[in-house]
JSON list of C-alpha atoms in Angstrom, two decimals:
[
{"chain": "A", "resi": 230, "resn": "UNK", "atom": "CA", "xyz": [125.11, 65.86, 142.22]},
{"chain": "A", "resi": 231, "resn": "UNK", "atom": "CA", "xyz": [123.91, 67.05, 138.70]},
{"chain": "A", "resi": 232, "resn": "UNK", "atom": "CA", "xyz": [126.95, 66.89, 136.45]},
{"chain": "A", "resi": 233, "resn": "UNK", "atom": "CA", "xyz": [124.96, 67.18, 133.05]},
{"chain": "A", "resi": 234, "resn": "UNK", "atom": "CA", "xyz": [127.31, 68.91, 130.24]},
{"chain": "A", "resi": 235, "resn": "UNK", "atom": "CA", "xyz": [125.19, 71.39, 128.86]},
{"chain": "A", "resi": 236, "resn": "UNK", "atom": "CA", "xyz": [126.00, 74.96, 127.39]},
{"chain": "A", "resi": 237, "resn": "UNK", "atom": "CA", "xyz": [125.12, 77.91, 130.16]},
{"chain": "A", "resi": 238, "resn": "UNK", "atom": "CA", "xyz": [123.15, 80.93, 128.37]},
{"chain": "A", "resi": 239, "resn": "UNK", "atom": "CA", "xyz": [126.45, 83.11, 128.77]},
{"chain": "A", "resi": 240, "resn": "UNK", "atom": "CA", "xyz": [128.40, 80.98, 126.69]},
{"chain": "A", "resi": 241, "resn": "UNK", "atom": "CA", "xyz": [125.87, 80.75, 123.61]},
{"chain": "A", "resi": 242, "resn": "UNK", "atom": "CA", "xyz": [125.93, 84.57, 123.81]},
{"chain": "A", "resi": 243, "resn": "UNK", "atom": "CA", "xyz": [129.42, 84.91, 123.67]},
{"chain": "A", "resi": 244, "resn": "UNK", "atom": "CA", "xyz": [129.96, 82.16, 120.70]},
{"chain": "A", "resi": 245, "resn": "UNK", "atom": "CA", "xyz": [127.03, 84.71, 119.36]},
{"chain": "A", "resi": 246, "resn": "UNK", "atom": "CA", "xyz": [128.78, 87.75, 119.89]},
{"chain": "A", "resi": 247, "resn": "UNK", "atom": "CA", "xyz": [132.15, 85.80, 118.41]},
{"chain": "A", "resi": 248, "resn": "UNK", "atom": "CA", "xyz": [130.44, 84.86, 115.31]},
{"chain": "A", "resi": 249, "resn": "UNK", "atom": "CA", "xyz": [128.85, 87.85, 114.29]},
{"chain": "A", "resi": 250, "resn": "UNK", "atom": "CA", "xyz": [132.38, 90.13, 114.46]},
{"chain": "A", "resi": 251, "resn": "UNK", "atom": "CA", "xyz": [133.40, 87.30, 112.27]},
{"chain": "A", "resi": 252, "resn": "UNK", "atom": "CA", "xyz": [130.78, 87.38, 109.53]},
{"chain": "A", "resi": 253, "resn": "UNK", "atom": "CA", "xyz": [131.32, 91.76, 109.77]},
{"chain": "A", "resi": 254, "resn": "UNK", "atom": "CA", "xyz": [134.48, 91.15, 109.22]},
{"chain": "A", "resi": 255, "resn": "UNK", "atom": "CA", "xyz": [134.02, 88.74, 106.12]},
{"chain": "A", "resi": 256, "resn": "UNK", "atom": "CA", "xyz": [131.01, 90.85, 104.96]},
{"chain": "A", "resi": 257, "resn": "UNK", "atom": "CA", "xyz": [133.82, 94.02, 105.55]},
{"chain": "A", "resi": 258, "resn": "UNK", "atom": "CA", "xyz": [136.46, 92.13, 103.24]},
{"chain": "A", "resi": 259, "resn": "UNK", "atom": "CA", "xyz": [133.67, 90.95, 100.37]},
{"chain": "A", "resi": 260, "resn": "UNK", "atom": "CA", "xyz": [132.33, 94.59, 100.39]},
{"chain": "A", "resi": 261, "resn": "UNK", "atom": "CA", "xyz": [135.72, 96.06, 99.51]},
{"chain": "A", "resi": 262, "resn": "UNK", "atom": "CA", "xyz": [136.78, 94.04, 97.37]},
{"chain": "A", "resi": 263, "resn": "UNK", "atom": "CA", "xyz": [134.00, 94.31, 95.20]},
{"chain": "A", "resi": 264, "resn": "UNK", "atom": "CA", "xyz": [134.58, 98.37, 95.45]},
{"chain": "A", "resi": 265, "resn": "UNK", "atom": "CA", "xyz": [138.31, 97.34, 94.54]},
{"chain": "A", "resi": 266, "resn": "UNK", "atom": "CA", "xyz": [137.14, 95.33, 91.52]},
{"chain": "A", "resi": 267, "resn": "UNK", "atom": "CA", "xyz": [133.95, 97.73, 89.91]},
{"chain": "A", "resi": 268, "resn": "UNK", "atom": "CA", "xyz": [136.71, 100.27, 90.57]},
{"chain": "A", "resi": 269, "resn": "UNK", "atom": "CA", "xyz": [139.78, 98.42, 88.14]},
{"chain": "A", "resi": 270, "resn": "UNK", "atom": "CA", "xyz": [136.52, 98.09, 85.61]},
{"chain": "A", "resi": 271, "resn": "UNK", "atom": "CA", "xyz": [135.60, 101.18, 85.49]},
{"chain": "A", "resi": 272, "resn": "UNK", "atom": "CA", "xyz": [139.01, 102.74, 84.35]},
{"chain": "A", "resi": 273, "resn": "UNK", "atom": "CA", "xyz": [139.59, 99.68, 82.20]},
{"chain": "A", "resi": 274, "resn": "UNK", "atom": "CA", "xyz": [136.28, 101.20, 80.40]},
{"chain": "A", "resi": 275, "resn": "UNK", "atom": "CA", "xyz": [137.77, 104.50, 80.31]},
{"chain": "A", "resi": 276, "resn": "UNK", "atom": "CA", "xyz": [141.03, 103.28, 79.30]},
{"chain": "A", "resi": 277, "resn": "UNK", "atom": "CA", "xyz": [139.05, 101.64, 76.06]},
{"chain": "A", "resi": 278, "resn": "UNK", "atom": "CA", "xyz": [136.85, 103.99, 75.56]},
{"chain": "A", "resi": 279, "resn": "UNK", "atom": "CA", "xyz": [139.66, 106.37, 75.28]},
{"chain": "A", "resi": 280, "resn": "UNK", "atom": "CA", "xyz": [141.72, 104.22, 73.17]},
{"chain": "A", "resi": 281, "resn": "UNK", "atom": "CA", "xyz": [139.12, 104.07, 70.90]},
{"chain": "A", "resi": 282, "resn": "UNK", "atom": "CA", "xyz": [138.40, 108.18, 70.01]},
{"chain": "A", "resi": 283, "resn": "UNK", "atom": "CA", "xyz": [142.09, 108.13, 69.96]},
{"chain": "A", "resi": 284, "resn": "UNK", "atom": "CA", "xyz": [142.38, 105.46, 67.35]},
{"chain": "A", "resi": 285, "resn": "UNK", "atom": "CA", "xyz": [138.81, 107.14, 65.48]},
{"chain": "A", "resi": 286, "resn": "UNK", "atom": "CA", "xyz": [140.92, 110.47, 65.19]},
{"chain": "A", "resi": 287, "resn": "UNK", "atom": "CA", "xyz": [143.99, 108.97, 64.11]},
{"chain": "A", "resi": 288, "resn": "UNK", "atom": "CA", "xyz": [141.97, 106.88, 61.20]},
{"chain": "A", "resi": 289, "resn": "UNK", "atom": "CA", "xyz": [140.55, 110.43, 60.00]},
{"chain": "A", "resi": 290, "resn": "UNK", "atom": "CA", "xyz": [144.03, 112.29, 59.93]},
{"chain": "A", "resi": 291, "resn": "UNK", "atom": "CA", "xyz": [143.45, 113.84, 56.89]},
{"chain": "A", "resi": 292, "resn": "UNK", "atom": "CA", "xyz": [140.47, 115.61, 57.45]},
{"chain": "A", "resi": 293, "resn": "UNK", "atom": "CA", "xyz": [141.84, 116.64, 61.77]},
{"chain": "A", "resi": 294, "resn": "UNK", "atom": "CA", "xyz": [142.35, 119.94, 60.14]},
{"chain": "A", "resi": 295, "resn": "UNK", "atom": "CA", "xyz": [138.59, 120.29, 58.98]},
{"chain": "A", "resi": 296, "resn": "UNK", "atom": "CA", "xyz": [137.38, 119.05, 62.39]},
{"chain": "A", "resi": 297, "resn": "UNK", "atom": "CA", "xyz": [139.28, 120.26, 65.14]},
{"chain": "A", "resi": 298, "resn": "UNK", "atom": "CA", "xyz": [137.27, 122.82, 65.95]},
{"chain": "A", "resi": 299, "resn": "UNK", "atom": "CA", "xyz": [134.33, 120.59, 66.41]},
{"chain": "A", "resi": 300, "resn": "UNK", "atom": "CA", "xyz": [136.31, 118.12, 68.36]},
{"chain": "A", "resi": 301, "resn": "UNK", "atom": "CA", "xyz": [137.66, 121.01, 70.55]},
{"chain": "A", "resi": 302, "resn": "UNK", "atom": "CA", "xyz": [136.79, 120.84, 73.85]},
{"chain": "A", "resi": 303, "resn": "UNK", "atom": "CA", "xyz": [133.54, 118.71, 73.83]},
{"chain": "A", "resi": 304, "resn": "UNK", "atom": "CA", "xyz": [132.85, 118.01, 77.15]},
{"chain": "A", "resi": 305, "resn": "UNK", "atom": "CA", "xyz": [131.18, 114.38, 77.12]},
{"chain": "A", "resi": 306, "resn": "UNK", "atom": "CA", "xyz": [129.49, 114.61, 80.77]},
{"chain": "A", "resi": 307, "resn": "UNK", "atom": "CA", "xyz": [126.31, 116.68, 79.59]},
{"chain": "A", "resi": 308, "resn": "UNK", "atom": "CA", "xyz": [123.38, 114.45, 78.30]},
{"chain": "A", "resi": 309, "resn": "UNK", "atom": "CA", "xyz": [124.59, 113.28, 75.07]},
{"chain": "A", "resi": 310, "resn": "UNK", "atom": "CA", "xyz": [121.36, 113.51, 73.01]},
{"chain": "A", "resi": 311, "resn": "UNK", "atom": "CA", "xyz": [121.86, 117.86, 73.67]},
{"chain": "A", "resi": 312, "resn": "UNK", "atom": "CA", "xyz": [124.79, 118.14, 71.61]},
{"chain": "A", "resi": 313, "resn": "UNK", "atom": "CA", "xyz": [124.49, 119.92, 68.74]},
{"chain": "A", "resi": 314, "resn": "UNK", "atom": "CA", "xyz": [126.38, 120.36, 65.30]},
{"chain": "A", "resi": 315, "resn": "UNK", "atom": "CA", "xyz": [128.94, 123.26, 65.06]},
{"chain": "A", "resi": 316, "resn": "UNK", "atom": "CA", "xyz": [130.99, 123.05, 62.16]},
{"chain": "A", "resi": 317, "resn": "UNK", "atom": "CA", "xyz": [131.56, 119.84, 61.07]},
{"chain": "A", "resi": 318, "resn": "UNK", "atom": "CA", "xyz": [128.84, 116.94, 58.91]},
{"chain": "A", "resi": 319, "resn": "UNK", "atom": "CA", "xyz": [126.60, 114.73, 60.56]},
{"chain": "A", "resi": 320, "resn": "UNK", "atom": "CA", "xyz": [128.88, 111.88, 60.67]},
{"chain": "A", "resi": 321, "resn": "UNK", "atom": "CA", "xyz": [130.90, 113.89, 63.41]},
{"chain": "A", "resi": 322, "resn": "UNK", "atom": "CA", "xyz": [128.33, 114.38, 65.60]},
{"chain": "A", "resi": 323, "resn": "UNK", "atom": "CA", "xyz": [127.25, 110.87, 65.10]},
{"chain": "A", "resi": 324, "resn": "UNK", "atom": "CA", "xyz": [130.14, 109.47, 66.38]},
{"chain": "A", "resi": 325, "resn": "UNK", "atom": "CA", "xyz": [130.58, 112.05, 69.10]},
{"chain": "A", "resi": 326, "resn": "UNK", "atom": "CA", "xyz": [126.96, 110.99, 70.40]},
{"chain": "A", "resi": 327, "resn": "UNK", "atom": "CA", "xyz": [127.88, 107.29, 70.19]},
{"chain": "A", "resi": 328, "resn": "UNK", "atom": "CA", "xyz": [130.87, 108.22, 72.51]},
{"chain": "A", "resi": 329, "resn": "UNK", "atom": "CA", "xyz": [128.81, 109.82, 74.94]},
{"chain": "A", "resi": 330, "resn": "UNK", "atom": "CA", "xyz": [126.30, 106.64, 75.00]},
{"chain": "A", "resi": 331, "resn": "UNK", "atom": "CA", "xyz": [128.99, 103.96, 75.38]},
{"chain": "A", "resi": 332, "resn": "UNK", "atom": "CA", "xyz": [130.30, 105.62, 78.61]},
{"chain": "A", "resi": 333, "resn": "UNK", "atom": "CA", "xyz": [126.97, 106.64, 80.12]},
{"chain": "A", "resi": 334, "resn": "UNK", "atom": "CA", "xyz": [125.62, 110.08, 80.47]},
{"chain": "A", "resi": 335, "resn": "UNK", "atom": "CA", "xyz": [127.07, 111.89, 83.18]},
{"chain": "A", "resi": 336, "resn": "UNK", "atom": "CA", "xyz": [125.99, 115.00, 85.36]},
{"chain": "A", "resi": 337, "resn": "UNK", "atom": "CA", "xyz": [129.40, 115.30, 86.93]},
{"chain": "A", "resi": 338, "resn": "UNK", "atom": "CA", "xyz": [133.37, 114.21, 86.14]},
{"chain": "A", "resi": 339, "resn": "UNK", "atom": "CA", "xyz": [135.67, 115.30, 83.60]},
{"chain": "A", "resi": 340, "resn": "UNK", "atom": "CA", "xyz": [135.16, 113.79, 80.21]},
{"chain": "A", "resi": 341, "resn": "UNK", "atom": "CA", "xyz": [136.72, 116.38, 77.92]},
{"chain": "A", "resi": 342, "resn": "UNK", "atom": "CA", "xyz": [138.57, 116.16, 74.07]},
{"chain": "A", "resi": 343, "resn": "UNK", "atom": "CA", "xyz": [140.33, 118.44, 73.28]},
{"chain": "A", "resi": 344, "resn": "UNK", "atom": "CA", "xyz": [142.29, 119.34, 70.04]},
{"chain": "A", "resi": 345, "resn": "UNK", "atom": "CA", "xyz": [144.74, 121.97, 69.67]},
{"chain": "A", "resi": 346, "resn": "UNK", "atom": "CA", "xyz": [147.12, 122.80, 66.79]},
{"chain": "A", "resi": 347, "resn": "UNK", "atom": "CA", "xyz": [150.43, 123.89, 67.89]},
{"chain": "A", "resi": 348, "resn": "UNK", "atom": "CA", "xyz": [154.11, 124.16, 65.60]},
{"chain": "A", "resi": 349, "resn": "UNK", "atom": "CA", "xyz": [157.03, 122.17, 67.81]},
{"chain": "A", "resi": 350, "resn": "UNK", "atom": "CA", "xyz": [160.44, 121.75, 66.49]},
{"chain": "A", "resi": 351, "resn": "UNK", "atom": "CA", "xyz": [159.06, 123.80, 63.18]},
{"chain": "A", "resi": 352, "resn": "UNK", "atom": "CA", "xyz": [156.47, 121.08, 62.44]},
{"chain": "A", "resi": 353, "resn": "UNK", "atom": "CA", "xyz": [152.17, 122.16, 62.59]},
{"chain": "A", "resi": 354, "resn": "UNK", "atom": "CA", "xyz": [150.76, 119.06, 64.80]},
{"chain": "A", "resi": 355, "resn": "UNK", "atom": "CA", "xyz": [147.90, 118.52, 66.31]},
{"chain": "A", "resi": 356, "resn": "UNK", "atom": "CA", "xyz": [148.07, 117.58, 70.04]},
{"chain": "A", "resi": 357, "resn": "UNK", "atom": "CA", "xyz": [144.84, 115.92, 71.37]},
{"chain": "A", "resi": 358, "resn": "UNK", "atom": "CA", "xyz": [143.65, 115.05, 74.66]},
{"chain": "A", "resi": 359, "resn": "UNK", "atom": "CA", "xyz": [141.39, 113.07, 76.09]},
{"chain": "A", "resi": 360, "resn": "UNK", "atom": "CA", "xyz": [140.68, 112.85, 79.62]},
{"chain": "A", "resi": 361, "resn": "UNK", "atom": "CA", "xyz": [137.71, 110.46, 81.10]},
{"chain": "A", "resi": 362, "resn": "UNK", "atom": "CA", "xyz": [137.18, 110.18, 84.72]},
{"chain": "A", "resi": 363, "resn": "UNK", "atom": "CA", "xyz": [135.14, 107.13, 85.91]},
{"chain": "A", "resi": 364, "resn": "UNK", "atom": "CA", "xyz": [132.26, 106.97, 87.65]},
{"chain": "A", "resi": 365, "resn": "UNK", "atom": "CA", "xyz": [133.43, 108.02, 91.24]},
{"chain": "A", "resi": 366, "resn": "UNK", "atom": "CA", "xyz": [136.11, 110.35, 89.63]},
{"chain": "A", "resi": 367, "resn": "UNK", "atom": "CA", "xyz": [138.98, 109.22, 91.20]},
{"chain": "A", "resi": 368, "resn": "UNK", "atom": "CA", "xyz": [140.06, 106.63, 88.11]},
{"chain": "A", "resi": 369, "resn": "UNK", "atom": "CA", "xyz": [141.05, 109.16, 85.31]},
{"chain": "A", "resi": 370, "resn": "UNK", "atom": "CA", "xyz": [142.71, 108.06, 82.35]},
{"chain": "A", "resi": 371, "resn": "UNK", "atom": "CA", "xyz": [144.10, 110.96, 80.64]},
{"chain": "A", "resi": 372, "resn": "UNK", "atom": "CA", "xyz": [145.69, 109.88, 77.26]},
{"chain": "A", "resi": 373, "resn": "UNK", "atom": "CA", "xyz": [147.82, 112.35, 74.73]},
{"chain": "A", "resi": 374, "resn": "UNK", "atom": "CA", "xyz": [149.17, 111.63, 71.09]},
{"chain": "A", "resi": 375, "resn": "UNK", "atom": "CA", "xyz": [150.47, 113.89, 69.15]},
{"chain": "A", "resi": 376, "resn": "UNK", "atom": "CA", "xyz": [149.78, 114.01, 65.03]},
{"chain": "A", "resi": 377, "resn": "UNK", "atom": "CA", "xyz": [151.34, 115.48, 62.15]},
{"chain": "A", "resi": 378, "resn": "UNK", "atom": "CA", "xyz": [149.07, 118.13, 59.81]},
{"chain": "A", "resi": 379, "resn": "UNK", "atom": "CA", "xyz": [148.41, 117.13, 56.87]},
{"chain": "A", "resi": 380, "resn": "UNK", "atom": "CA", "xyz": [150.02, 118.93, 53.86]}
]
């Protein structure tokens, strides 16, 4: 009788077969959690990014009034080296440009300011908006503040 242990060509294919499910199923988990992750980064950039033209505007409250036409409505997806100057200095534009660079030009998305004066409770304020979308626009961060006019 030959009684040698030895692996039969089924059973390497089927340890074969076993192993790759496993590594698609590892390679599965790896690939979304890397979505998962580039996704939290991305509005985390937004977030910051929108933070910071918040925290710009609030730093030039005294002159809002002179610029809130120019911030009004700038859309920040089109390719940031074609804006051009409206009604406002250099500076503005500057910064508005430097916006558009930190969060990468864009040919789609929502990436919109927006400045409107309005009176509530008898008071002239300024409410501004900004809304960024991320790169796969499903991670907006829309953020709102609301600031006095200057007298």
């Amino acid at each position: 009788m030959n009684n040698k242990s030895a692996f039969t060509l089924v059973e390497v294919l089927v340890s074969v077969v076993i192993l790759a499910i496993g590594f698609a199923g590892v390679y599965s988990l790896v690939a979304t959690s890397n979505r998962v992750m580039n996704d939290s980064i991305d509005k985390e950039k937004s977030n910051y990014h929108a933070s910071e033209i918040i925290e710009t505007l609030h730093s030039e409250k005294k002159d809002l009034s002179t610029v809130a036409s120019f911030y009004e409505g700038k859309d920040l997806v089109t390719r940031c080296d074609d804006m051009t100057l409206t009604a406002s200095t250099e500076d503005h534009l500057n910064r508005l440009k430097s916006w558009c660079k930190k969060m990468g030009e864009r040919t789609t998305g929502d990436r919109k300011i927006r400045v409107v004066r309005k009176t509530i409770d008898g008071k002239d304020v300024y409410v501004v908006l900004i809304k960024l979308s991320g790169k796969r626009d499903k991670n907006t961060v829309v953020i709102k503040r609301v600031f006095n006019v200057a007298e």
